[in-house]
Amino acid sequence: MGGLKDRYIRFDWAIKRLLRQKANFDVLEGFLTVFIGEEVKIVEILESEGNQQTPDDKFNRVDIKARNSKGEIILVEVQNTSELYYLERILYGVAKAITEHIHLGDTYKEVKKVYSISILYFDIGKGADYLYVGQNKFIGVHTNDQLVITAKEKGALVQKSPAEIFPEYILVRVNEFDKVAVTPLEEWVAYLKSGVIKENTTAPGLQEARKKLQYYSMTDAERYAYDEHLNAVMIQNDVLGNAREEGLTQGRAEGRAEGRAEAKKDIVKSMLGNGLSVEQAAKYSGLTVEEVESIK
C-alpha cells in the first residue's frame, strides 16, 4: 500500500492544473530555482496560448508563463511528442513573450530577460548530456574574449554580460537521464522521468511536491481525467512511433524522392486511421491541411 500512497502526479499534468495555484507556488519555485541556478520567487502566473485547456493540449504541450520577483519572464513547457521546427517554435514563443511585455512608449530598458525551459520526452537530436543550456555571448573574432556591456542603472554605470539580457534556453532531455539521483537537479529529472520522489529529499520544491502532488489526494473525477490523459499520451506516442517507422522503412527501400513522398502519405494515413484529426496529422507530418485532406 505504501507504493500506492507514494504515487505522484506527472509534472505535465501538475503544471497545467495545480502549480498555477498560489498555494502550490513553492513546488514551482523549487523547480525553477534548481534549473535556473538561483533562488526564484514567483510573483504571478501570466496567461498564454499554451495555458488554454483544450483537448489537443494533451497531445501537444502544456506550459506555464510566470513573472518572478525581478520582473523576468519564465516559460516552462512540457513536450511529450516530437514536433517539426521545435527550436523555431520556442524561439517564436520567447520573442512573443518579450514583445507582449513592453508597451508603446516604453524605453528598451523595460525589456526583461526571458527564460525558456523545455522538458522534452522525445529525441530532439544527438547529444551525450540530458541537460543543455543556450545563452547569447559575443566572442571576439581575433581575441576570443567575451564582450561586457556598459549599462546605466539607478544613475550609475554598471557592467553587464549579454547573458543577463538575452533569453536563456534550457532543454531537459528526460529520456537521456540514466544516473542515480544525488544532486537536487538529478532528483528533479528523476521525478520528471519516473515520477519517483525520495522520502528524504532536500531538493527545493520536491518535499512540497511529495505532499501536494499525490495521486490519491485527487478526487475520483480528477483521477479519471488524469488516467485518460496518460492513456492519450501513450496512444499518441505509439501512433507517431509506428507511423514514422513505417515511413522510414519504405523510404529506405525506395531510396527516391517519390518513395519519401509515399512514405509521408502512409504516415498521414496511419495517423488518420488511429484517430488523429486532420489538423494534428498536418502538424506532425509537416504537410498543409489541404495536402492531408487530399490524402484522406
Coordinates of C-alpha atoms in Angstrom, one line a residue:
M1 CA 0.0 0.0 0.0
G2 CA 3.0 2.3 0.6
G3 CA 3.8 2.2 -3.1
L4 CA 0.2 3.2 -4.0
K5 CA 0.2 6.0 -1.4
D6 CA 3.5 7.4 -2.8
R7 CA 2.3 7.6 -6.4
Y8 CA 2.8 11.1 -7.7
I9 CA 1.1 13.1 -10.4
R10 CA 3.2 13.6 -13.6
F11 CA 4.7 17.1 -13.9
D12 CA 2.9 17.9 -17.2
W13 CA -0.5 17.4 -15.5
A14 CA 0.6 19.3 -12.4
I15 CA 2.0 22.3 -14.2
K16 CA -1.2 22.7 -16.2
R17 CA -3.7 22.3 -13.4
L18 CA -2.1 22.5 -9.9
L19 CA 1.0 24.6 -10.0
R20 CA -0.8 27.6 -11.3
Q21 CA -2.4 28.0 -7.9
K22 CA -0.7 30.3 -5.5
A23 CA -0.8 27.7 -2.7
N24 CA 1.4 25.5 -4.8
F25 CA 3.9 28.1 -6.0
D26 CA 6.5 26.6 -3.6
V27 CA 6.7 23.5 -5.8
L28 CA 7.1 25.5 -9.0
E29 CA 9.6 27.9 -7.3
G30 CA 11.7 24.9 -6.2
F31 CA 11.8 23.5 -9.7
L32 CA 12.8 26.9 -11.2
T33 CA 15.4 27.5 -8.5
V34 CA 17.1 24.2 -9.3
F35 CA 17.1 24.6 -13.1
I36 CA 17.9 28.3 -13.3
G37 CA 20.5 28.1 -10.6
E38 CA 19.4 31.0 -8.4
E39 CA 16.5 31.4 -6.0
V40 CA 13.3 32.2 -7.8
K41 CA 10.2 33.8 -6.3
I42 CA 7.0 33.7 -8.4
V43 CA 5.0 36.9 -8.3
E44 CA 2.2 35.9 -10.7
I45 CA 1.2 33.4 -13.4
L46 CA 0.6 35.1 -16.7
E47 CA -1.8 34.0 -19.4
S48 CA -0.5 32.5 -22.6
E49 CA -2.0 30.5 -25.5
G50 CA -0.5 27.3 -24.1
N51 CA -2.4 27.7 -20.9
Q52 CA -5.7 27.1 -22.7
Q53 CA -7.1 23.7 -21.7
T54 CA -8.3 22.2 -25.0
P55 CA -8.5 18.6 -25.9
D56 CA -5.5 18.9 -28.2
D57 CA -3.2 20.1 -25.4
K58 CA -2.7 16.6 -24.0
F59 CA -1.2 15.6 -27.4
N60 CA 1.0 18.6 -27.8
R61 CA 2.3 20.6 -24.9
V62 CA 1.4 22.1 -21.6
D63 CA 3.2 25.2 -20.5
I64 CA 3.2 27.9 -17.8
K65 CA 4.2 31.5 -18.1
A66 CA 5.3 33.3 -14.9
R67 CA 6.9 36.5 -13.8
N68 CA 9.5 36.4 -11.0
S69 CA 10.4 39.0 -8.4
K70 CA 13.0 40.5 -10.7
G71 CA 10.4 41.1 -13.4
E72 CA 11.8 38.4 -15.6
I73 CA 9.5 36.1 -17.7
I74 CA 9.8 32.4 -17.3
L75 CA 8.3 30.0 -19.8
V76 CA 8.1 26.3 -18.9
E77 CA 6.9 23.8 -21.5
V78 CA 6.5 20.0 -21.4
Q79 CA 6.6 18.4 -24.8
N80 CA 5.5 14.8 -25.0
T81 CA 5.9 14.1 -28.7
S82 CA 8.3 15.3 -31.4
E83 CA 7.4 18.3 -33.4
L84 CA 8.9 19.7 -36.7
Y85 CA 10.7 23.0 -36.2
Y86 CA 10.6 22.7 -32.5
L87 CA 13.5 25.1 -31.9
E88 CA 12.0 27.7 -34.2
R89 CA 8.7 27.5 -32.2
I90 CA 10.4 28.1 -28.8
L91 CA 12.3 31.0 -30.4
Y92 CA 9.0 32.4 -31.5
G93 CA 7.5 31.9 -28.1
V94 CA 10.3 33.8 -26.4
A95 CA 10.1 36.6 -28.9
K96 CA 6.4 36.9 -28.4
A97 CA 6.9 37.0 -24.6
I98 CA 9.3 39.9 -24.9
T99 CA 7.1 42.0 -27.2
E100 CA 4.0 41.3 -25.1
H101 CA 5.5 42.8 -22.0
I102 CA 6.8 46.1 -23.4
H103 CA 4.4 48.8 -24.2
L104 CA 4.4 51.6 -26.8
G105 CA 6.4 54.5 -25.5
D106 CA 8.5 52.4 -23.1
T107 CA 12.3 52.6 -23.4
Y108 CA 14.3 49.5 -24.3
K109 CA 15.3 49.4 -20.7
E110 CA 12.0 47.8 -19.9
V111 CA 12.8 44.7 -22.0
K112 CA 13.1 41.8 -19.5
K113 CA 15.2 38.7 -19.6
V114 CA 13.2 35.6 -20.6
Y115 CA 14.0 32.0 -19.5
S116 CA 12.6 29.2 -21.7
I117 CA 12.7 25.8 -20.0
S118 CA 11.6 22.8 -22.2
I119 CA 11.0 19.4 -20.7
L120 CA 11.3 17.0 -23.6
Y121 CA 10.1 13.4 -23.7
F122 CA 11.2 12.9 -27.3
D123 CA 14.6 12.6 -29.1
I124 CA 15.3 16.1 -30.3
G125 CA 18.8 15.2 -31.7
K126 CA 22.3 14.0 -31.0
G127 CA 24.0 14.8 -27.7
A128 CA 25.6 13.0 -24.8
D129 CA 24.0 15.0 -22.0
Y130 CA 20.5 15.2 -20.6
L131 CA 20.6 19.0 -19.9
Y132 CA 21.6 21.7 -22.4
V133 CA 21.7 25.4 -21.9
G134 CA 21.8 28.0 -24.7
Q135 CA 22.9 31.6 -24.0
N136 CA 24.0 34.6 -26.1
K137 CA 27.6 35.5 -25.9
F138 CA 29.6 37.9 -28.0
I139 CA 33.1 36.4 -28.6
G140 CA 36.0 38.4 -30.1
V141 CA 36.9 37.0 -33.5
H142 CA 40.6 37.7 -33.0
T143 CA 40.9 37.9 -29.2
N144 CA 38.4 35.2 -28.2
D145 CA 37.3 37.3 -25.2
Q146 CA 33.7 37.9 -24.2
L147 CA 32.2 41.3 -24.6
V148 CA 30.9 43.0 -21.5
I149 CA 28.3 45.8 -21.9
T150 CA 28.3 49.1 -20.1
A151 CA 24.7 50.0 -19.0
K152 CA 23.2 52.6 -16.7
E153 CA 21.2 51.6 -13.7
K154 CA 19.9 53.9 -11.0
G155 CA 22.1 56.7 -12.3
A156 CA 25.3 54.7 -12.2
L157 CA 27.2 52.9 -14.9
V158 CA 27.4 49.1 -14.4
Q159 CA 29.0 46.3 -16.3
K160 CA 26.6 43.6 -17.8
S161 CA 27.1 40.4 -19.6
P162 CA 24.9 39.9 -22.7
A163 CA 23.7 36.7 -21.0
E164 CA 22.0 38.9 -18.4
I165 CA 19.9 40.5 -21.1
F166 CA 19.4 37.9 -23.8
P167 CA 17.0 35.0 -23.4
E168 CA 18.3 31.7 -21.9
Y169 CA 17.1 28.4 -23.3
I170 CA 17.2 25.2 -21.1
L171 CA 16.4 21.9 -22.8
V172 CA 15.9 18.9 -20.5
R173 CA 16.1 15.6 -22.4
V174 CA 14.3 13.5 -19.8
N175 CA 14.7 10.1 -21.6
E176 CA 18.5 10.5 -21.7
F177 CA 18.8 10.6 -17.9
D178 CA 20.2 7.3 -16.5
K179 CA 22.0 8.3 -13.3
V180 CA 21.4 7.6 -9.7
A181 CA 19.9 10.8 -8.4
V182 CA 22.2 12.6 -5.9
T183 CA 22.0 16.3 -6.6
P184 CA 18.8 18.4 -6.5
L185 CA 19.0 18.7 -10.3
E186 CA 19.2 14.9 -10.7
E187 CA 16.4 14.3 -8.2
W188 CA 14.1 16.6 -10.2
V189 CA 15.0 15.0 -13.5
A190 CA 14.4 11.5 -11.9
Y191 CA 11.0 12.7 -10.9
L192 CA 10.3 14.0 -14.3
K193 CA 11.3 10.7 -15.8
S194 CA 9.8 8.1 -13.4
G195 CA 7.6 10.0 -11.0
V196 CA 9.7 9.0 -8.1
I197 CA 10.5 11.3 -5.2
K198 CA 12.8 10.2 -2.5
E199 CA 11.3 10.3 1.0
N200 CA 14.3 12.1 2.5
T201 CA 14.7 14.6 -0.4
T202 CA 16.0 18.0 0.4
A203 CA 15.8 19.3 -3.2
P204 CA 13.9 22.6 -3.4
G205 CA 10.3 22.0 -4.2
L206 CA 10.3 18.2 -4.1
Q207 CA 9.4 17.8 -0.4
E208 CA 6.4 20.1 -1.1
A209 CA 5.6 18.0 -4.2
R210 CA 5.5 14.9 -2.0
K211 CA 2.7 16.4 -0.1
K212 CA 0.8 18.2 -2.8
L213 CA 1.1 16.0 -5.9
Q214 CA -0.1 12.7 -4.6
Y215 CA -2.3 10.8 -7.0
Y216 CA -4.6 9.6 -4.3
S217 CA -5.2 13.1 -2.9
M218 CA -7.2 13.8 -6.1
T219 CA -11.0 13.3 -6.3
D220 CA -12.3 10.3 -8.3
A221 CA -13.2 12.6 -11.2
E222 CA -9.7 14.2 -11.2
R223 CA -8.1 10.7 -11.1
Y224 CA -10.2 9.6 -14.0
A225 CA -9.3 12.7 -16.1
Y226 CA -5.6 12.2 -15.2
D227 CA -5.6 8.5 -16.2
E228 CA -7.3 9.4 -19.5
H229 CA -4.5 11.9 -20.0
L230 CA -1.8 9.3 -19.5
N231 CA -3.6 6.9 -21.9
A232 CA -3.8 9.6 -24.5
V233 CA -0.1 10.4 -24.3
M234 CA 0.8 6.7 -24.6
I235 CA -1.5 6.1 -27.6
Q236 CA -0.2 9.3 -29.3
N237 CA 3.4 8.1 -28.8
D238 CA 2.6 4.7 -30.2
V239 CA 0.8 6.1 -33.2
L240 CA 3.6 8.5 -34.1
G241 CA 6.3 6.0 -33.5
N242 CA 4.7 3.3 -35.6
A243 CA 3.9 5.8 -38.4
R244 CA 7.4 7.1 -38.5
E245 CA 8.9 3.6 -38.6
E246 CA 6.6 2.6 -41.4
G247 CA 7.6 5.7 -43.4
L248 CA 11.3 5.3 -42.7
T249 CA 11.3 1.6 -43.8
Q250 CA 9.5 2.4 -47.1
G251 CA 11.7 5.4 -47.7
R252 CA 14.9 3.4 -47.3
A253 CA 13.6 0.6 -49.6
E254 CA 12.6 3.1 -52.4
G255 CA 15.6 5.4 -52.0
R256 CA 13.9 8.0 -54.2
A257 CA 12.1 11.3 -53.7
E258 CA 8.8 9.8 -54.7
G259 CA 9.4 7.0 -52.2
R260 CA 9.8 9.6 -49.4
A261 CA 6.6 11.3 -50.6
E262 CA 4.7 8.0 -50.5
A263 CA 6.1 7.2 -47.1
K264 CA 4.8 10.5 -45.8
K265 CA 1.4 9.7 -47.2
D266 CA 1.5 6.4 -45.4
I267 CA 2.4 8.2 -42.2
V268 CA -0.6 10.5 -42.6
K269 CA -2.9 7.6 -43.4
S270 CA -1.7 5.8 -40.3
M271 CA -2.3 8.9 -38.1
L272 CA -5.8 9.5 -39.5
G273 CA -6.6 5.8 -39.2
N274 CA -5.7 5.9 -35.5
G275 CA -8.0 8.8 -34.7
L276 CA -5.9 11.9 -35.2
S277 CA -7.6 14.9 -36.6
V278 CA -6.6 16.4 -40.0
E279 CA -5.1 19.4 -38.2
Q280 CA -3.0 17.1 -35.9
A281 CA -1.8 15.0 -38.9
A282 CA -0.8 18.1 -40.7
K283 CA 1.1 19.4 -37.7
Y284 CA 3.1 16.2 -37.1
S285 CA 3.8 15.4 -40.8
G286 CA 4.8 18.9 -41.9
L287 CA 2.1 18.9 -44.6
T288 CA -0.6 21.5 -45.1
V289 CA -4.2 20.8 -44.0
E290 CA -5.1 20.8 -47.7
E291 CA -2.5 18.2 -48.5
V292 CA -3.7 16.0 -45.7
E293 CA -7.3 16.4 -46.9
S294 CA -6.2 15.2 -50.4
I295 CA -4.7 12.0 -48.9
K296 CA -7.8 11.0 -46.9

